[in-house]
């Protein structure tokens, strides 16, 4: 039931975005078109692996295909194909390049990937600008990288 409701909501969001962005020439393969809106922030902090760090912006992206990674302990994260996570040896890896059995960093330590799937929807995502030297933060207790700096839906 929950999955059906989630699917319906994602399809409604997709329909709204098709109408909202109908006059924009969007291409999710063109990194220069990634951000379509930004919000400046002050005095907002995000939980990171080095403590609470300030964030300066939230960026709304154009619609991207949604990928979902589920870990062996039940944790999961949905995000864009190029959302950056960290392997157990702290190397950056794009969400779409994860392999079943590979371990990624979580608040519970390195946990193996159980599944990685491209979902049937595409929606606008949100990136944050983390104002710390390493640009890392926890998203659903999974260590992520601030993709704006490297080139992100927090589930």
Coordinates of N, CA and C in Angstrom, one line a residue:
X1 N 0.8 -1.2 0.0 CA 0.0 0.0 0.0 C 0.9 1.3 0.0
X2 N 1.9 1.3 0.9 CA 2.8 2.5 1.0 C 3.5 2.7 -0.4
X3 N 4.0 1.6 -1.0 CA 4.7 1.7 -2.2 C 3.8 2.2 -3.3
X4 N 2.5 1.8 -3.3 CA 1.6 2.3 -4.3 C 1.3 3.7 -4.2
X5 N 1.1 4.2 -2.9 CA 0.9 5.6 -2.6 C 2.1 6.4 -3.0
X6 N 3.3 5.9 -2.7 CA 4.5 6.6 -3.1 C 4.6 6.7 -4.6
X7 N 4.3 5.7 -5.3 CA 4.3 5.7 -6.8 C 3.4 6.8 -7.3
X8 N 2.2 6.8 -6.8 CA 1.2 7.8 -7.2 C 1.6 9.2 -7.0
X9 N 2.2 9.4 -5.8 CA 2.7 10.8 -5.5 C 3.9 11.2 -6.4
X10 N 4.8 10.2 -6.7 CA 5.9 10.5 -7.6 C 5.4 10.8 -9.0
X11 N 4.4 10.1 -9.4 CA 3.8 10.3 -10.8 C 3.1 11.7 -10.8
X12 N 2.4 12.1 -9.7 CA 1.8 13.4 -9.7 C 2.9 14.5 -9.7
X13 N 4.0 14.3 -9.0 CA 5.1 15.3 -9.0 C 5.7 15.4 -10.4
X14 N 5.8 14.2 -11.0 CA 6.4 14.2 -12.4 C 5.5 15.0 -13.3
X15 N 4.2 14.8 -13.2 CA 3.2 15.5 -14.1 C 3.3 17.0 -13.8
X16 N 3.3 17.4 -12.6 CA 3.4 18.9 -12.2 C 4.7 19.4 -12.8
X17 N 5.8 18.7 -12.7 CA 7.1 19.2 -13.2 C 7.1 19.3 -14.7
X18 N 6.5 18.4 -15.4 CA 6.4 18.4 -16.9 C 5.7 19.7 -17.3
X19 N 4.6 20.1 -16.6 CA 3.9 21.3 -16.9 C 4.8 22.5 -16.5
X20 N 5.3 22.5 -15.3 CA 6.1 23.6 -14.8 C 7.4 23.9 -15.6
X21 N 8.0 22.9 -16.2 CA 9.2 23.0 -16.9 C 9.0 22.9 -18.4
X22 N 7.8 23.0 -18.9 CA 7.5 22.8 -20.3 C 8.3 23.8 -21.2
X23 N 8.6 25.0 -20.8 CA 9.3 25.9 -21.6 C 10.8 25.9 -21.4
X24 N 11.3 25.0 -20.6 CA 12.7 24.9 -20.4 C 13.3 23.8 -21.2
X25 N 14.4 24.0 -21.8 CA 15.1 22.9 -22.5 C 16.1 22.2 -21.6
X26 N 15.5 21.2 -20.8 CA 16.3 20.5 -19.8 C 17.0 19.3 -20.4
X27 N 18.2 19.0 -19.8 CA 18.9 17.8 -20.3 C 19.7 17.3 -19.1
X28 N 19.3 16.2 -18.4 CA 20.0 15.7 -17.2 C 21.4 15.3 -17.5
X29 N 21.8 15.1 -18.7 CA 23.2 14.8 -19.0 C 24.1 16.0 -19.1
X30 N 23.5 17.2 -19.1 CA 24.3 18.4 -19.2 C 24.4 19.0 -17.8
X31 N 25.6 18.9 -17.2 CA 25.8 19.3 -15.8 C 25.6 20.8 -15.6
X32 N 25.8 21.6 -16.7 CA 25.6 23.0 -16.6 C 24.1 23.4 -16.5
X33 N 23.2 22.5 -16.7 CA 21.8 22.8 -16.5 C 21.2 22.2 -15.2
X34 N 22.1 21.7 -14.4 CA 21.7 20.9 -13.2 C 20.8 21.8 -12.3
X35 N 21.2 23.0 -11.9 CA 20.5 23.8 -10.9 C 19.5 24.7 -11.6
X36 N 18.3 24.7 -11.2 CA 17.3 25.6 -11.7 C 16.8 26.6 -10.7
X37 N 17.2 26.5 -9.5 CA 16.8 27.5 -8.5 C 17.7 27.3 -7.2
X38 N 18.0 28.3 -6.5 CA 18.8 28.2 -5.2 C 18.2 29.1 -4.2
X39 N 18.4 28.7 -2.9 CA 17.9 29.4 -1.8 C 19.1 29.7 -0.9
X40 N 19.4 31.0 -0.6 CA 20.5 31.3 0.3 C 20.1 31.1 1.7
X41 N 21.0 30.5 2.6 CA 20.6 30.3 3.9 C 21.7 30.9 4.9
X42 N 21.3 31.0 6.1 CA 22.3 31.4 7.1 C 21.8 30.8 8.4
X43 N 22.8 30.4 9.3 CA 22.5 29.8 10.6 C 21.8 28.5 10.5
X44 N 22.0 27.8 9.4 CA 21.4 26.4 9.2 C 22.6 25.4 9.2
X45 N 22.5 24.3 10.0 CA 23.6 23.4 10.1 C 23.0 22.0 9.7
X46 N 24.0 21.1 9.2 CA 23.6 19.8 8.8 C 24.6 18.8 9.5
X47 N 24.0 17.6 9.9 CA 24.8 16.6 10.6 C 25.8 16.0 9.6
X48 N 27.1 15.9 10.0 CA 28.1 15.4 9.1 C 29.0 14.4 9.9
X49 N 29.9 13.7 9.3 CA 30.7 12.8 10.0 C 31.8 13.5 10.8
X50 N 31.9 14.8 10.7 CA 32.8 15.6 11.6 C 32.0 16.6 12.5
X51 N 30.8 16.3 12.7 CA 29.9 17.2 13.6 C 29.0 18.0 12.8
X52 N 28.3 18.9 13.4 CA 27.3 19.8 12.7 C 28.1 20.8 12.0
X53 N 27.8 21.0 10.7 CA 28.5 22.0 9.8 C 27.4 22.9 9.2
X54 N 27.8 24.2 8.9 CA 26.9 25.1 8.3 C 26.6 24.7 6.8
X55 N 25.4 25.0 6.4 CA 25.1 25.0 4.9 C 24.7 26.4 4.5
X56 N 25.1 26.7 3.3 CA 24.8 28.1 2.8 C 23.7 28.2 1.8
X57 N 23.4 27.0 1.1 CA 22.4 27.1 0.0 C 21.7 25.7 -0.1
X58 N 20.5 25.8 -0.5 CA 19.8 24.6 -1.0 C 19.5 24.9 -2.5
X59 N 19.8 23.9 -3.3 CA 19.6 24.1 -4.7 C 18.6 23.1 -5.2
X60 N 17.6 23.6 -6.0 CA 16.7 22.7 -6.7 C 17.2 22.4 -8.0
X61 N 17.2 21.1 -8.4 CA 17.7 20.6 -9.7 C 16.6 20.4 -10.6
X62 N 17.0 20.3 -11.9 CA 16.0 19.8 -12.9 C 15.6 18.4 -12.5
X63 N 14.6 17.8 -13.1 CA 14.2 16.5 -12.8 C 15.3 15.5 -13.2
X64 N 15.6 14.5 -12.4 CA 16.6 13.5 -12.7 C 15.9 12.1 -12.4
X65 N 16.4 11.1 -13.1 CA 16.0 9.7 -12.9 C 16.3 9.4 -11.4
X66 N 15.4 8.7 -10.7 CA 15.6 8.3 -9.3 C 16.1 6.9 -9.2
X67 N 17.2 6.8 -8.5 CA 17.8 5.5 -8.1 C 17.6 5.2 -6.7
X68 N 17.4 3.9 -6.3 CA 17.2 3.6 -4.9 C 18.2 2.5 -4.5
X69 N 19.0 2.8 -3.5 CA 20.0 1.8 -2.9 C 19.4 1.3 -1.6
X70 N 19.4 0.0 -1.4 CA 19.0 -0.6 -0.1 C 20.2 -1.3 0.4
X71 N 20.4 -1.1 1.7 CA 21.6 -1.8 2.3 C 21.1 -3.0 3.1
X72 N 22.1 -3.9 3.4 CA 21.8 -5.1 4.2 C 21.1 -4.9 5.5
X73 N 21.3 -3.7 6.1 CA 20.7 -3.5 7.4 C 19.3 -2.8 7.3
X74 N 18.8 -2.6 6.0 CA 17.5 -2.0 5.8 C 17.6 -0.5 5.5
X75 N 18.7 0.2 5.8 CA 18.8 1.6 5.4 C 18.7 1.7 3.9
X76 N 18.2 2.8 3.4 CA 18.0 3.1 2.0 C 18.2 4.5 1.7
X77 N 18.5 4.8 0.5 CA 18.6 6.2 0.0 C 18.1 6.3 -1.4
X78 N 17.3 7.3 -1.7 CA 16.9 7.5 -3.1 C 17.6 8.8 -3.6
X79 N 18.1 8.8 -4.8 CA 18.8 10.0 -5.3 C 19.1 9.9 -6.8
X80 N 19.7 10.9 -7.3 CA 20.1 11.0 -8.7 C 21.2 10.0 -9.0
X81 N 21.4 9.6 -10.2 CA 22.4 8.7 -10.6 C 23.8 9.1 -10.2
X82 N 24.1 10.4 -10.2 CA 25.4 11.0 -9.9 C 25.6 11.4 -8.4
X83 N 24.6 11.1 -7.6 CA 24.7 11.4 -6.2 C 25.9 10.6 -5.6
X84 N 26.8 11.3 -4.9 CA 28.0 10.7 -4.4 C 27.9 10.2 -3.0
X85 N 28.3 8.9 -2.9 CA 28.4 8.2 -1.6 C 29.9 7.8 -1.4
X86 N 30.1 7.1 -0.3 CA 31.5 6.8 0.0 C 31.6 5.3 0.3
X87 N 32.6 4.7 -0.4 CA 32.9 3.2 -0.1 C 33.6 3.1 1.2
X88 N 33.7 1.8 1.7 CA 34.3 1.6 3.0 C 35.7 2.2 3.2
X89 N 36.4 2.4 2.0 CA 37.8 3.0 2.1 C 37.8 4.5 1.8
X90 N 36.6 5.1 2.0 CA 36.3 6.5 1.8 C 36.6 7.1 0.4
X91 N 36.4 6.2 -0.6 CA 36.5 6.7 -2.0 C 35.1 7.1 -2.4
X92 N 35.0 8.1 -3.2 CA 33.7 8.6 -3.7 C 33.2 7.6 -4.8
X93 N 31.9 7.4 -4.8 CA 31.3 6.6 -5.8 C 29.9 7.1 -6.1
X94 N 29.6 7.2 -7.4 CA 28.2 7.6 -7.8 C 27.2 6.5 -7.5
X95 N 26.1 6.9 -7.1 CA 25.0 6.0 -6.7 C 24.8 4.9 -7.7
X96 N 24.7 5.3 -9.0 CA 24.4 4.4 -10.1 C 25.6 3.4 -10.3
X97 N 26.8 3.6 -9.8 CA 27.9 2.7 -10.0 C 28.1 1.7 -8.8
X98 N 27.2 1.8 -7.8 CA 27.3 0.8 -6.7 C 27.1 -0.6 -7.2
X99 N 27.7 -1.5 -6.5 CA 27.6 -2.9 -6.8 C 27.0 -3.7 -5.6
X100 N 26.1 -4.6 -5.9 CA 25.6 -5.4 -4.8 C 26.7 -6.1 -4.0
X101 N 26.7 -6.0 -2.7 CA 27.8 -6.6 -1.9 C 28.9 -5.6 -1.5
X102 N 29.0 -4.5 -2.3 CA 29.9 -3.4 -1.9 C 29.5 -2.7 -0.7
X103 N 30.5 -2.4 0.2 CA 30.2 -1.7 1.4 C 30.3 -0.2 1.3
X104 N 29.3 0.5 1.8 CA 29.4 2.0 1.9 C 29.3 2.5 3.3
X105 N 29.8 3.7 3.5 CA 29.8 4.3 4.9 C 28.5 4.7 5.4
X106 N 28.1 4.3 6.6 CA 26.9 4.7 7.2 C 27.2 5.1 8.7
X107 N 26.2 5.6 9.4 CA 26.4 6.0 10.8 C 26.7 4.7 11.6
X108 N 26.3 3.5 11.1 CA 26.5 2.3 11.8 C 27.8 1.6 11.3
X109 N 28.6 2.3 10.5 CA 29.8 1.7 10.0 C 29.6 1.3 8.5
X110 N 30.6 0.6 7.9 CA 30.4 0.1 6.6 C 29.3 -1.0 6.5
X111 N 28.4 -0.8 5.6 CA 27.3 -1.8 5.4 C 27.2 -2.1 3.9
X112 N 27.0 -3.4 3.6 CA 26.9 -3.9 2.2 C 25.6 -3.5 1.5
X113 N 25.8 -3.2 0.2 CA 24.6 -2.9 -0.6 C 23.8 -4.2 -0.9
X114 N 22.5 -4.1 -0.6 CA 21.7 -5.3 -0.9 C 21.1 -5.2 -2.3
X115 N 20.7 -4.0 -2.7 CA 20.1 -3.8 -4.1 C 20.3 -2.3 -4.5
X116 N 20.4 -2.2 -5.8 CA 20.4 -0.8 -6.4 C 19.5 -0.9 -7.6
X117 N 18.5 0.0 -7.7 CA 17.6 0.0 -8.8 C 17.3 1.4 -9.3
X118 N 17.1 1.4 -10.6 CA 16.6 2.7 -11.2 C 15.1 2.6 -11.2
X119 N 14.5 3.6 -10.5 CA 13.0 3.6 -10.4 C 12.4 4.2 -11.7
X120 N 11.1 4.1 -11.8 CA 10.4 4.5 -13.0 C 10.0 5.9 -13.0
X121 N 10.6 6.7 -12.2 CA 10.2 8.1 -12.1 C 11.4 9.0 -12.2
X122 N 11.2 10.3 -12.5 CA 12.2 11.3 -12.5 C 11.6 12.5 -11.8
X123 N 12.3 13.1 -10.9 CA 11.8 14.3 -10.2 C 12.9 15.3 -9.9
X124 N 12.6 16.5 -9.6 CA 13.6 17.5 -9.2 C 14.2 17.0 -7.9
X125 N 15.4 17.2 -7.7 CA 16.2 16.8 -6.5 C 16.6 18.1 -5.8
X126 N 17.2 17.9 -4.6 CA 17.7 19.1 -3.9 C 19.1 18.8 -3.4
X127 N 20.0 19.7 -3.7 CA 21.4 19.6 -3.3 C 21.6 20.7 -2.2
X128 N 22.6 20.4 -1.3 CA 22.9 21.4 -0.3 C 24.4 21.7 -0.5
X129 N 24.7 23.0 -0.2 CA 26.1 23.4 -0.2 C 26.6 23.3 1.3
X130 N 27.4 22.3 1.6 CA 28.0 22.1 2.9 C 29.2 22.9 3.0
X131 N 29.3 23.9 4.0 CA 30.4 24.7 4.1 C 31.5 24.1 5.1
X132 N 32.1 23.0 4.6 CA 33.1 22.4 5.4 C 34.2 21.9 4.3
X133 N 35.4 21.7 4.8 CA 36.5 21.3 3.8 C 36.2 20.0 3.1
X134 N 35.5 19.1 3.7 CA 35.3 17.8 3.0 C 33.9 17.7 2.3
X135 N 33.0 18.6 2.6 CA 31.7 18.7 1.9 C 30.8 17.4 2.1
X136 N 31.0 16.7 3.2 CA 30.3 15.4 3.4 C 29.1 15.7 4.4
X137 N 28.1 14.9 4.3 CA 27.0 15.0 5.3 C 26.2 13.6 5.3
X138 N 25.4 13.5 6.3 CA 24.6 12.3 6.4 C 23.2 12.5 5.8
X139 N 22.9 11.6 4.9 CA 21.5 11.6 4.3 C 20.9 10.2 4.5
X140 N 19.9 10.1 5.3 CA 19.3 8.9 5.8 C 20.4 8.0 6.4
X141 N 21.3 8.6 7.2 CA 22.3 8.0 7.9 C 23.4 7.3 7.0
X142 N 23.4 7.7 5.7 CA 24.4 7.2 4.8 C 25.2 8.4 4.4
X143 N 26.6 8.3 4.4 CA 27.5 9.4 4.1 C 27.4 9.8 2.6
X144 N 27.1 11.0 2.4 CA 27.0 11.6 1.1 C 27.9 12.8 0.9
X145 N 28.1 13.1 -0.3 CA 29.0 14.3 -0.7 C 28.2 15.4 -1.3
X146 N 28.5 16.6 -1.0 CA 27.9 17.8 -1.6 C 28.2 17.8 -3.1
X147 N 27.3 17.3 -4.0 CA 27.6 17.1 -5.4 C 27.8 18.4 -6.1
X148 N 27.3 19.6 -5.6 CA 27.6 20.9 -6.2 C 29.1 21.1 -6.3
X149 N 29.8 20.8 -5.2 CA 31.2 21.1 -5.2 C 32.0 20.2 -6.1
X150 N 31.5 19.0 -6.3 CA 32.2 18.0 -7.2 C 31.9 18.3 -8.6
X151 N 30.8 18.9 -8.9 CA 30.5 19.1 -10.3 C 30.7 20.6 -10.6
X152 N 23.1 14.0 -4.3 CA 22.9 15.3 -3.6 C 20.8 13.5 -2.8
X153 N 18.2 14.8 -2.8 CA 16.9 14.3 -2.4 C 17.2 13.5 -1.2
X154 N 17.4 14.5 -0.6 CA 17.6 13.8 0.6 C 16.3 13.1 0.8
X155 N 16.5 11.8 0.9 CA 15.2 11.0 1.0 C 14.5 11.2 2.3

